[in-house]
Coordinates of C-alpha atoms in Angstrom, one line a residue:
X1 CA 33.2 3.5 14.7
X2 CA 29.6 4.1 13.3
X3 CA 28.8 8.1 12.8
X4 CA 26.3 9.1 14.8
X5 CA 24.1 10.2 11.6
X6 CA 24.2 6.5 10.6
X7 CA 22.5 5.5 13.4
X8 CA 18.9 4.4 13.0
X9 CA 16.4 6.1 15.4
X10 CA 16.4 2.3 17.1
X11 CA 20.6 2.6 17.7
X12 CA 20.7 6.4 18.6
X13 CA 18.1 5.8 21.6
X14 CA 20.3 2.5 23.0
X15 CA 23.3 4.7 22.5
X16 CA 21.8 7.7 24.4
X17 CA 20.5 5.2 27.0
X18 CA 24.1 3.8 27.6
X19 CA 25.5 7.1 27.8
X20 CA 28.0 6.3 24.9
X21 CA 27.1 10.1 23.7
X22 CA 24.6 12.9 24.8
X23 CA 21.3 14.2 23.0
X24 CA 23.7 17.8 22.7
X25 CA 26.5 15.7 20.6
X26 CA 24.1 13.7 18.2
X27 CA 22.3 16.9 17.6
X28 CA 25.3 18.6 17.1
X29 CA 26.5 15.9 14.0
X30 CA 23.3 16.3 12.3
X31 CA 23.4 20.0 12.6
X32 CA 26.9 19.9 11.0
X33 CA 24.9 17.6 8.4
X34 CA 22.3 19.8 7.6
X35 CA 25.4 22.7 6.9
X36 CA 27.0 20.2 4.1
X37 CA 23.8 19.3 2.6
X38 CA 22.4 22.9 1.8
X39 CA 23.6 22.0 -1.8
X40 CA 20.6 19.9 -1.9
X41 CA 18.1 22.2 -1.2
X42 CA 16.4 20.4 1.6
X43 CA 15.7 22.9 4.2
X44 CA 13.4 26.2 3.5
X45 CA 14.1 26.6 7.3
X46 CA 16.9 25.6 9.5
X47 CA 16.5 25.9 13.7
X48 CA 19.8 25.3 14.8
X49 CA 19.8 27.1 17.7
X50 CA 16.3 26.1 18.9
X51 CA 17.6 22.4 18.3
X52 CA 20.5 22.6 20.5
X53 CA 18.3 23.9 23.5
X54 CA 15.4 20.9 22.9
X55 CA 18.8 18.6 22.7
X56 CA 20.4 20.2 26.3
X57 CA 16.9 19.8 27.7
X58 CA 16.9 16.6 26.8
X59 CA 19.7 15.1 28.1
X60 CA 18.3 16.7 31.7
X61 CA 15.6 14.3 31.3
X62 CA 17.4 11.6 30.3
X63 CA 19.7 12.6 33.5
X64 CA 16.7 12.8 36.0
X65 CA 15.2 9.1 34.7
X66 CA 12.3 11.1 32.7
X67 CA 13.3 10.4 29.0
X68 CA 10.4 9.9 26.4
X69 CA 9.8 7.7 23.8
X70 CA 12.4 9.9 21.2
X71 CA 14.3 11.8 23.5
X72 CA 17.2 13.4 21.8
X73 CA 16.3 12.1 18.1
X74 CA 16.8 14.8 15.8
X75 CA 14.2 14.9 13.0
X76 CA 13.3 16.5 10.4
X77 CA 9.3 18.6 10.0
X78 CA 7.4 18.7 6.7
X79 CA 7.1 22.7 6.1
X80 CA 3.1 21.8 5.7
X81 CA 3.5 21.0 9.6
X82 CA 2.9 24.4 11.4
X83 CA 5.3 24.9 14.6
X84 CA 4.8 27.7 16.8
X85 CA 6.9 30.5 16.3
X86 CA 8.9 29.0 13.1
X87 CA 8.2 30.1 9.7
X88 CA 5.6 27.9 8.1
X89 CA 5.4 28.3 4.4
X90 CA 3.8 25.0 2.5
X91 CA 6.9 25.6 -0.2
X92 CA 4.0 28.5 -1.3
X93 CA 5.1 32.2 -2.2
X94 CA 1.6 33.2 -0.3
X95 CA 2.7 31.9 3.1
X96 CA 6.4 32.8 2.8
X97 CA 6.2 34.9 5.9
X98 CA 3.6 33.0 7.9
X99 CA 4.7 32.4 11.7
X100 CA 1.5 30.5 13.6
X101 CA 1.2 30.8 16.6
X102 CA 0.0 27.1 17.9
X103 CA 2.0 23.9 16.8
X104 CA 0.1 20.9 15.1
X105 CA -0.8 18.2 17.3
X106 CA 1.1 15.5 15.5
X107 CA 4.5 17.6 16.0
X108 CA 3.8 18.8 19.8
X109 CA 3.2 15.1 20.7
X110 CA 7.0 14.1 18.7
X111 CA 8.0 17.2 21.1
X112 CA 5.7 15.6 24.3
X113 CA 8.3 12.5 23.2
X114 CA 11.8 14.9 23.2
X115 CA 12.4 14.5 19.6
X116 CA 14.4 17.7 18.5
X117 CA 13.5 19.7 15.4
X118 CA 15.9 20.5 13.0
X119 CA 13.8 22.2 10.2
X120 CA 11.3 22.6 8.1
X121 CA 12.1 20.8 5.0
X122 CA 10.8 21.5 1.3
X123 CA 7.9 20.2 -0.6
X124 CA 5.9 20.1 -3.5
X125 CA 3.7 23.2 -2.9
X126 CA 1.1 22.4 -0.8
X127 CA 2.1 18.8 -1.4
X128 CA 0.8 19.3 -4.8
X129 CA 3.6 17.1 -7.0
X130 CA 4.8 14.1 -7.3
X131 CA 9.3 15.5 -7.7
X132 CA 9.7 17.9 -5.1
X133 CA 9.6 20.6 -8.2
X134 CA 7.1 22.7 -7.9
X135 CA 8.4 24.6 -4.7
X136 CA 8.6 28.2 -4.5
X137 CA 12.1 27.6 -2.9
X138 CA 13.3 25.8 -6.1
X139 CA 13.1 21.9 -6.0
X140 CA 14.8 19.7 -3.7
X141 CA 17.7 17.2 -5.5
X142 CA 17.8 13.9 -4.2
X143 CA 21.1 12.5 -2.6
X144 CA 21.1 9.7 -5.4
X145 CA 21.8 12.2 -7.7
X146 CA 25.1 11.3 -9.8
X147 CA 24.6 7.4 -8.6
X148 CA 24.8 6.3 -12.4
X149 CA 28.1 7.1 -14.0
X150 CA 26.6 7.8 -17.4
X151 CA 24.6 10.3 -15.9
X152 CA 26.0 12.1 -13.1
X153 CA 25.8 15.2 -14.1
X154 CA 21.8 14.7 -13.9
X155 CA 20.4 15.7 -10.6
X156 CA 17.1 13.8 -9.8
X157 CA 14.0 14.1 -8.2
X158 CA 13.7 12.4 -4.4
X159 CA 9.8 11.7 -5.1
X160 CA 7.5 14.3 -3.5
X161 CA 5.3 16.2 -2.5
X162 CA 7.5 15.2 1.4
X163 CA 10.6 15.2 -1.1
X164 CA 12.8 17.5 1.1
X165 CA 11.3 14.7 4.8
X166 CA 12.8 11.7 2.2
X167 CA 16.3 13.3 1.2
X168 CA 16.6 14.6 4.7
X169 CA 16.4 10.6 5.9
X170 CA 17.6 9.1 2.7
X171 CA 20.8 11.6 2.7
X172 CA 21.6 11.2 6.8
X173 CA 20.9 14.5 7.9
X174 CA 17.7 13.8 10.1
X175 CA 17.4 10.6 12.0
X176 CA 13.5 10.3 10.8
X177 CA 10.8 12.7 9.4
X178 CA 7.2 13.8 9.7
X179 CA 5.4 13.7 5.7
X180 CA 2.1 13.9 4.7
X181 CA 0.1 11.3 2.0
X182 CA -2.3 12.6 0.5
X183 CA -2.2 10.3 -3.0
X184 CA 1.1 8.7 -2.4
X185 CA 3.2 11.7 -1.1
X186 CA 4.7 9.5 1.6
X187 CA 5.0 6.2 -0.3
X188 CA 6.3 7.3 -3.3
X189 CA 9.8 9.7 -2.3
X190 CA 10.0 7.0 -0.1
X191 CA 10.1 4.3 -3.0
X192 CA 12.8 6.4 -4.6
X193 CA 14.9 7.6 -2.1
X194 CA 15.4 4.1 -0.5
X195 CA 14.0 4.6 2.8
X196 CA 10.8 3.6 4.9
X197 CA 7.3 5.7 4.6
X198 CA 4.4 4.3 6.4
X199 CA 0.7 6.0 5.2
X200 CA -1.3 5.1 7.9
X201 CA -5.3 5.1 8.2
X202 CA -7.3 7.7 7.6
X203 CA -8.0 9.4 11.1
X204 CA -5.1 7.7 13.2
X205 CA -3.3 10.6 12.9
X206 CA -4.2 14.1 13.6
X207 CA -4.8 16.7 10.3
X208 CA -4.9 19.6 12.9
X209 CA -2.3 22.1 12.4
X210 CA -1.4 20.5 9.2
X211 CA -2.2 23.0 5.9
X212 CA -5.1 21.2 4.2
X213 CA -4.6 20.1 0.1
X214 CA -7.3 17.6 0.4
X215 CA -9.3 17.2 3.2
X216 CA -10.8 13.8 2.9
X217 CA -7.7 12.3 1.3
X218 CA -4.7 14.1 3.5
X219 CA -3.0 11.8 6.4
X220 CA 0.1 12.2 8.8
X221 CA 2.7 9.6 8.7
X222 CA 6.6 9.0 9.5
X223 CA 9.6 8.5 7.0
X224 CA 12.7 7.2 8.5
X225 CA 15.7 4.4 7.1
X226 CA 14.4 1.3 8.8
X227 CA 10.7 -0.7 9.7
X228 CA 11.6 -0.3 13.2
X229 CA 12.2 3.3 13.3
X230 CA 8.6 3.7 11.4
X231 CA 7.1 1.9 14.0
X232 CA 8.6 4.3 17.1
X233 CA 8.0 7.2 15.2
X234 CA 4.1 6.2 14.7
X235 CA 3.7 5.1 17.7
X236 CA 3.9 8.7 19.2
X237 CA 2.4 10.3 16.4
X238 CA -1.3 8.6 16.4
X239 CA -3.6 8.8 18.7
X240 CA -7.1 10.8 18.9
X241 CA -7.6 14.4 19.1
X242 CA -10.7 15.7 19.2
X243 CA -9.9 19.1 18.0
X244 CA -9.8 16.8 14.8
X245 CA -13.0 16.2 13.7
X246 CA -12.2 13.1 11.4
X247 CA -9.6 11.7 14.1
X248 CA -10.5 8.3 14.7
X249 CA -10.7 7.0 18.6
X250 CA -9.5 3.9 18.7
X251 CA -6.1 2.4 20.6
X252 CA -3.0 2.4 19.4
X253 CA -1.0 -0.5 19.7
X254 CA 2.7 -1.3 20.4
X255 CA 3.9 -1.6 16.9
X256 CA 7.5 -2.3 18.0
X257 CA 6.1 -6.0 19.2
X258 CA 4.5 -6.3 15.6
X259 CA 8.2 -6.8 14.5
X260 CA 9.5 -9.9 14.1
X261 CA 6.9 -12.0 14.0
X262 CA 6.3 -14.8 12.1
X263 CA 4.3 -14.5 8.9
X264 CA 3.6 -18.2 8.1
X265 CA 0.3 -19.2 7.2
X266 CA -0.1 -15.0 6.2
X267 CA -1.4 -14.5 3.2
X268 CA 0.0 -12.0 0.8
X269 CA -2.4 -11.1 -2.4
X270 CA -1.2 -9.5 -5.4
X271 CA -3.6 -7.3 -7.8
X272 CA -3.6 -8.5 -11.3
X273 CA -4.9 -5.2 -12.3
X274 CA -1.3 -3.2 -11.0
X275 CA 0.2 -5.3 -14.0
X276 CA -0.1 -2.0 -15.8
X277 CA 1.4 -1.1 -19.4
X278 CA 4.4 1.2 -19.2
X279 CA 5.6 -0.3 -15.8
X280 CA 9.5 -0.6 -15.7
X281 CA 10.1 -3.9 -16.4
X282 CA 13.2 -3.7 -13.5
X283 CA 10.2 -2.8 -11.2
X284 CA 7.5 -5.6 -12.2
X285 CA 10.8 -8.6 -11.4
X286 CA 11.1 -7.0 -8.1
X287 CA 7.7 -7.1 -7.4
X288 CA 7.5 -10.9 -8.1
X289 CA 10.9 -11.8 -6.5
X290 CA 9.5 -10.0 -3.3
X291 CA 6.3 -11.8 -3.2
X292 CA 8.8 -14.8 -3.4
X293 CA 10.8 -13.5 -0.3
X294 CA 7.4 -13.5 1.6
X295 CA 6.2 -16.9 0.1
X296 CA 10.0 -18.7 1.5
X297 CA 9.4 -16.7 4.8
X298 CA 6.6 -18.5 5.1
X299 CA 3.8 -16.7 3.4
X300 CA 0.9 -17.7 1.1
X301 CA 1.0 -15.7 -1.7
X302 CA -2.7 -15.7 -3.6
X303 CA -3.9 -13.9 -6.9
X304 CA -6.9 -10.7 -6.1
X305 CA -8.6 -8.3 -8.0
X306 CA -9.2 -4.9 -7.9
X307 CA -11.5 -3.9 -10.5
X308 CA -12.1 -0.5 -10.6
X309 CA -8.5 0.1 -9.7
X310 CA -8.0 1.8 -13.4
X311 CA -10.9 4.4 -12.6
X312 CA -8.7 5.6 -9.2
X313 CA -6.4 8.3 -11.4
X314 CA -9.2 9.8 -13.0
X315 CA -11.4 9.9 -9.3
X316 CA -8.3 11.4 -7.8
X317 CA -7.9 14.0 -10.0
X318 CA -11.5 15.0 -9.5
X319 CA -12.1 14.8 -5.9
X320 CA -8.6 16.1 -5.0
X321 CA -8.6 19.2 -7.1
X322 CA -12.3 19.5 -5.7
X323 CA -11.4 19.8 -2.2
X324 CA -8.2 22.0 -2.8
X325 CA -9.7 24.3 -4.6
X326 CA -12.5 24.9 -1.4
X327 CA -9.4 24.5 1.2
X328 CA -6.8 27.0 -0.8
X329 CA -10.1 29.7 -0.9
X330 CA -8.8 30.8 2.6
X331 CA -5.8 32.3 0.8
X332 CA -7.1 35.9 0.1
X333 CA -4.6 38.7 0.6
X334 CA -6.8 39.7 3.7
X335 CA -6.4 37.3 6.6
X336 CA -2.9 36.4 6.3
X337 CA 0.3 35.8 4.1
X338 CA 1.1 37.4 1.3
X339 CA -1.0 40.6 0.1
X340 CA -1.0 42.3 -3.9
X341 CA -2.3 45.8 -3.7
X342 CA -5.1 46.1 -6.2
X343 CA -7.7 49.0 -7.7
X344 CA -10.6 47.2 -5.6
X345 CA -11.0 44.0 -3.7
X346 CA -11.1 41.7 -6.6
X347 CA -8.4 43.3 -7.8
X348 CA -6.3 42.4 -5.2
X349 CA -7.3 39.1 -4.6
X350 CA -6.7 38.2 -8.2
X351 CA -3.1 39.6 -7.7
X352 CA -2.6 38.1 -4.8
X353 CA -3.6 34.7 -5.5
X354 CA -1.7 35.1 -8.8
X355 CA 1.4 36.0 -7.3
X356 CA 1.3 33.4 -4.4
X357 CA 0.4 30.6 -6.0
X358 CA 2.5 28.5 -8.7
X359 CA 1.4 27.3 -11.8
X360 CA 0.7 23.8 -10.2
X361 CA -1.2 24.7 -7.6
X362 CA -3.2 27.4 -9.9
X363 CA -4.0 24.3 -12.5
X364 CA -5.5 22.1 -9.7
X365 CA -7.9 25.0 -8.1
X366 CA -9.1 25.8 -11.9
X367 CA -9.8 22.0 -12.3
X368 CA -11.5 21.8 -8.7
X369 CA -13.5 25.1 -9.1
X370 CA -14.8 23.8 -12.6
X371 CA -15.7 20.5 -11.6
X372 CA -18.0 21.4 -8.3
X373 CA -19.4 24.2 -10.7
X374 CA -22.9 24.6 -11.3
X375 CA -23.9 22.4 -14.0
X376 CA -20.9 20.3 -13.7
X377 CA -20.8 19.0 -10.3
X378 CA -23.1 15.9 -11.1
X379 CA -21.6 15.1 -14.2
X380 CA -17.7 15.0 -12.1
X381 CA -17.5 15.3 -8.5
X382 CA -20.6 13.3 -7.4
X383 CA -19.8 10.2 -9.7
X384 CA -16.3 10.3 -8.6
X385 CA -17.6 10.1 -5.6
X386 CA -19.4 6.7 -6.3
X387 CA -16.6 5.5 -8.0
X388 CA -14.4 5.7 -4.7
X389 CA -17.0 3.7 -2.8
X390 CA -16.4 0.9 -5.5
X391 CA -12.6 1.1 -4.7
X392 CA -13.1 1.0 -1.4
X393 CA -15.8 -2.1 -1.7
X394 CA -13.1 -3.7 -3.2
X395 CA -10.5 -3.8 -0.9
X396 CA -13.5 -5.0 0.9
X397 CA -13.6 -8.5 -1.2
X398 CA -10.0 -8.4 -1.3
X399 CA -9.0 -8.8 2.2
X400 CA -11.7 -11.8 2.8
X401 CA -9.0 -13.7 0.9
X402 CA -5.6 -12.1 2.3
X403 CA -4.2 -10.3 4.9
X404 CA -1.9 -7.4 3.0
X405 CA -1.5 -6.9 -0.6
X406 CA 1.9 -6.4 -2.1
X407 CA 2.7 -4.3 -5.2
X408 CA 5.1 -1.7 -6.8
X409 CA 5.3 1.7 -5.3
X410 CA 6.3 3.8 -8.0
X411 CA 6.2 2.9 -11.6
X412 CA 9.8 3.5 -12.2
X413 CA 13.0 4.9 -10.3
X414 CA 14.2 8.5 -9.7
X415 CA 13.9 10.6 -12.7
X416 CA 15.6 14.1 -13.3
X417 CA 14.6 17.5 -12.5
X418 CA 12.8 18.9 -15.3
X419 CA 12.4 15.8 -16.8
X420 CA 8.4 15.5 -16.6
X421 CA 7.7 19.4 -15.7
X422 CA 6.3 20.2 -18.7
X423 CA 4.2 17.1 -19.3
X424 CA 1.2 16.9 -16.2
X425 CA -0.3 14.0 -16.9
X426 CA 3.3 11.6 -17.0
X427 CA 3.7 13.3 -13.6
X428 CA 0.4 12.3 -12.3
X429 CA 1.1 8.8 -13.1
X430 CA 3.7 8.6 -10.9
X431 CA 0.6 8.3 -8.3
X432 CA -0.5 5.4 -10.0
X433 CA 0.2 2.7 -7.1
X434 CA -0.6 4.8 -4.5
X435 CA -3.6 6.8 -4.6
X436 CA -6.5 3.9 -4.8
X437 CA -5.4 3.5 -0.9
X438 CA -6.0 7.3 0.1
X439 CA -9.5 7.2 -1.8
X440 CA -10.1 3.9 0.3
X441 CA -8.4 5.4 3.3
X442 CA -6.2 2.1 4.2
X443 CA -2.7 2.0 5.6
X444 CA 0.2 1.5 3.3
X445 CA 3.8 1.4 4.0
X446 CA 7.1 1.0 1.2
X447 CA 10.2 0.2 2.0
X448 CA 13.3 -0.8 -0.2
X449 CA 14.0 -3.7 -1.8
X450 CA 16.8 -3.4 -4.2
X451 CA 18.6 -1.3 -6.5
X452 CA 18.0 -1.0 -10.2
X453 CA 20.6 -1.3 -13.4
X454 CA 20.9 2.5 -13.0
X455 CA 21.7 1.9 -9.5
X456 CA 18.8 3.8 -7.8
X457 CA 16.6 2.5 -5.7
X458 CA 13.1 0.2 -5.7
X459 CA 10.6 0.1 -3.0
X460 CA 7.9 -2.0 -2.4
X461 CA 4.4 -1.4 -1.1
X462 CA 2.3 -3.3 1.4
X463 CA -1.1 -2.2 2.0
X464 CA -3.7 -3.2 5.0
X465 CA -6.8 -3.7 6.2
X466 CA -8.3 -0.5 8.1
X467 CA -6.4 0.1 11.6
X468 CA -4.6 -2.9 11.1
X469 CA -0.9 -1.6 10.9
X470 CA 0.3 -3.9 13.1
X471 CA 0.3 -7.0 10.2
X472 CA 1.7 -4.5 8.2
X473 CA 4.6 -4.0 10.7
X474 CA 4.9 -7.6 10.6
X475 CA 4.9 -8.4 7.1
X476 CA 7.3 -5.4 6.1
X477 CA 9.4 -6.7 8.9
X478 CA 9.6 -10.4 7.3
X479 CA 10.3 -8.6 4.0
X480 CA 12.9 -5.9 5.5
X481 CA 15.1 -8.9 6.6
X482 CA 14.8 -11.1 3.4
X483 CA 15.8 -8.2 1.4
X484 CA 18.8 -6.8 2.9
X485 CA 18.7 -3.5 1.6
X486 CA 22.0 -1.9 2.9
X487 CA 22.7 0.9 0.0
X488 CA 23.5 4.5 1.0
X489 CA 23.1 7.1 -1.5
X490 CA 26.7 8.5 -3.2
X491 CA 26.2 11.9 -1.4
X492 CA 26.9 9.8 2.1
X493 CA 30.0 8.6 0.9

């Protein structure tokens, strides 16, 4: 008999339905899951007790006919989410103690739905990282860890800045998770933790209630083991809100009847400027042999540019640092969190911010601050900010001559903890896929599609046209089934 935390999100609800267990017993496993898992360092805070009375209250639904779209489905909340009552801390030192008192809109409407909450699961703080490392809670390992026998010893990264929403998912804990994208912080843990991470457009998901790195860049999105579940889980999570000024108001569609479809006649470009130096060679033959699995599916696979694809490191790096720097100002000593005594007010919000804030986080607000400085805002910030319209112009082109691109999500597999610490620039690089889609503000989801010599796994990316997840849906659908990922990491064993 299956376990009940190997059930997708898709299986569990059928299960539920036909009463073959209660909401109470599959939250129970997971809860028991979470216990055996603290090794990995994915939760900064565990709600046990508050999940077993969302899972009794949801079997009463379910009893009375008035089940929602995820009753009963345990999952897993990004600690950038912030949930009434429960400790919300961004992984940061200088909101270790901070309790809100109103719950972001995209996790009360996964409540609305009877999804039960788990946790609060590490990050990169303030989803600034790309390896789950630079918590204040220590990083999170990923459950692949020990997968190659010449290295197991080696505990490795599960991607970041949502590393603890992929390892929850990836390691069977949590059923699905919220993460957040701001330059591939969905798309990328997802890539090398084996799972499904879905980036949607900017404004289809709500940013209220969700602490701000990068304003313009930052977007809401699911993480769960399979296409399908990405599609329920979205499904409840867009929509318009208009306490969200950059929420978008348009409809969201069924994605569920996206699946499935056929994909002939699609066509499927592929960027000869993501043929990059320094790529893992493992990951540029996956990337061909899946544009092959679309192309016998039934696809037409055709050759794009993307021109100004090599400025989109260098624009990111300007424009997010910018904007964190304004958004992470709020983080005083005074207002809330964490507050350093000092000789006089400077004082003390030098200490403070000192004290709360790692060295990550301090290294992106100097680099913000200095660009949008007098003098030097000109010469950075507004020519990035041309630069982005260029990348977005051509995704423009791009799509008159496809429907979805295809290309690598990460530029290599897991690496270890510590392994890239000490060298910034090698870790922003690991964004190198990802972030021209947050500057153009498309959809993008990865999923897996095999397993390296080292035995970890490979994801691929598929991006779309504005508001047009449902192709993607349907293409990562047609590519789900030809590749036949099946692997569990060793710590499910």
């Amino acid at each position: 008999m299956t376990k009940l935390t190997d059930l997708t999100i898709t299986e569990a609800l059928h299960g539920l339905n036909d009463k073959k267990f209660s909401a109470a017993e599959l939250t129970e496993a997971h809860i028991s899951a979470v216990e055996k898992a603290r090794g990995l360092n994915i939760f900064i805070t565990e709600t046990p007790d508050g999940a077993r009375r969302q899972a009794q209250e949801s079997d009463a639904r379910r009893a009375s006919g008035k089940a929602g779209a995820l009753d009963g489905i345990p999952l897993a909340i990004k600690d950038l989410y912030c949930t009434k009552g429960v400790r919300t801390t961004a992984a940061s030192k200088i909101l270790g103690n901070f309790v809100p008192t109103y719950e972001s809109t995209v996790s009360q409407k996964l409540f609305d739905a009877g999804s039960v909450m788990l946790g609060k699961v590490n990050l990169d703080e303030f989803a600034m990282g790309s390896g789950g490392v630079t918590s204040a809670f220590n990083p999170t390992i990923s459950p692949w860890s020990g997968s190659d026998p010449a290295n197991a010893a080696r505990k490795l990264v599960p991607g970041g800045s949502s590393s603890g929403s992929a390892a929850s998912v990836a390691a069977r804990i949590a059923m699905g998770a919220t993460g957040t994208d701001t330059g591939g912080s969905i798309r990328q843990p997802a890539s090398v933790t084996g799972i499904v991470g879905i980036k949607p457009t900017y404004g289809r998901c709500s940013r209220w209630g969700i602490i701000a790195f990068a304003s313009s860049l930052d977007q809401a999105g699911p993480m769960t083991r399979d296409v399908a579940d990405a599609a329920l889980m979205l499904r409840v999570m867009a929509g318009f809100d208009e306490k969200d000024s950059t929420s978008v108001d348009v409809p969201v569609p069924d994605y569920v009847a996206a699946l499935g479809k056929s994909i002939k006649g699609l066509k499927v470009g592929l960027p000869r400027e993501y043929r990059i130096d320094g790529i893992n060679p493992e990951v540029d033959a996956l990337w061909h042999k899946s544009a092959e699995m679309l192309r016998e599916a039934g696809a037409e696979v055709v050759d794009i540019s993307l021109p100004h694809t090599k400025y989109a490191l260098p624009v990111y790096y300007i424009i997010a640092p910018a904007e964190a720097s304004s958004n992470l100002a709020r983080y005083d000593g005074v207002r809330f969190g964490l507050r350093v005594a000092g000789e006089n007010l400077d004082d003390m919000y030098a200490s403070t911010r000192f004290a709360g804030f790692g060295k990550e986080v301090r290294r992106r607000i100097l680099i913000g601050t200095y660009v949008l400085s007098a003098g030097y805002y000109d010469a950075y910030y507004r020519k990035a900010q041309r630069v982005r319209r260029l990348i977005r112009n051509d995704f423009v082109e791009a799509f008159k001559k496809c429907d979805v691109i295809l290309t690598p999500a990460s530029p290599g597999t897991a690496f270890a903890i510590g392994e890239k610490q000490d060298d910034p620039l090698q870790m922003y690089l690991e964004d190198v896929f990802t972030v021209t889609l947050n500057l153009a503000g498309l959809p993008g989801i990865c999923l897996p599609v095999g397993l390296a010599q080292n035995g970890l796994p490979m994801g691929m990316q598929l991006i779309g046209r504005a508001f047009d997840e449902e192709t993607l849906f349907t293409a990562a659908s047609a590519l789900e089934k030809a590749a036949k990922f099946t692997h569990k990491p060793p710590f499910t064993a």
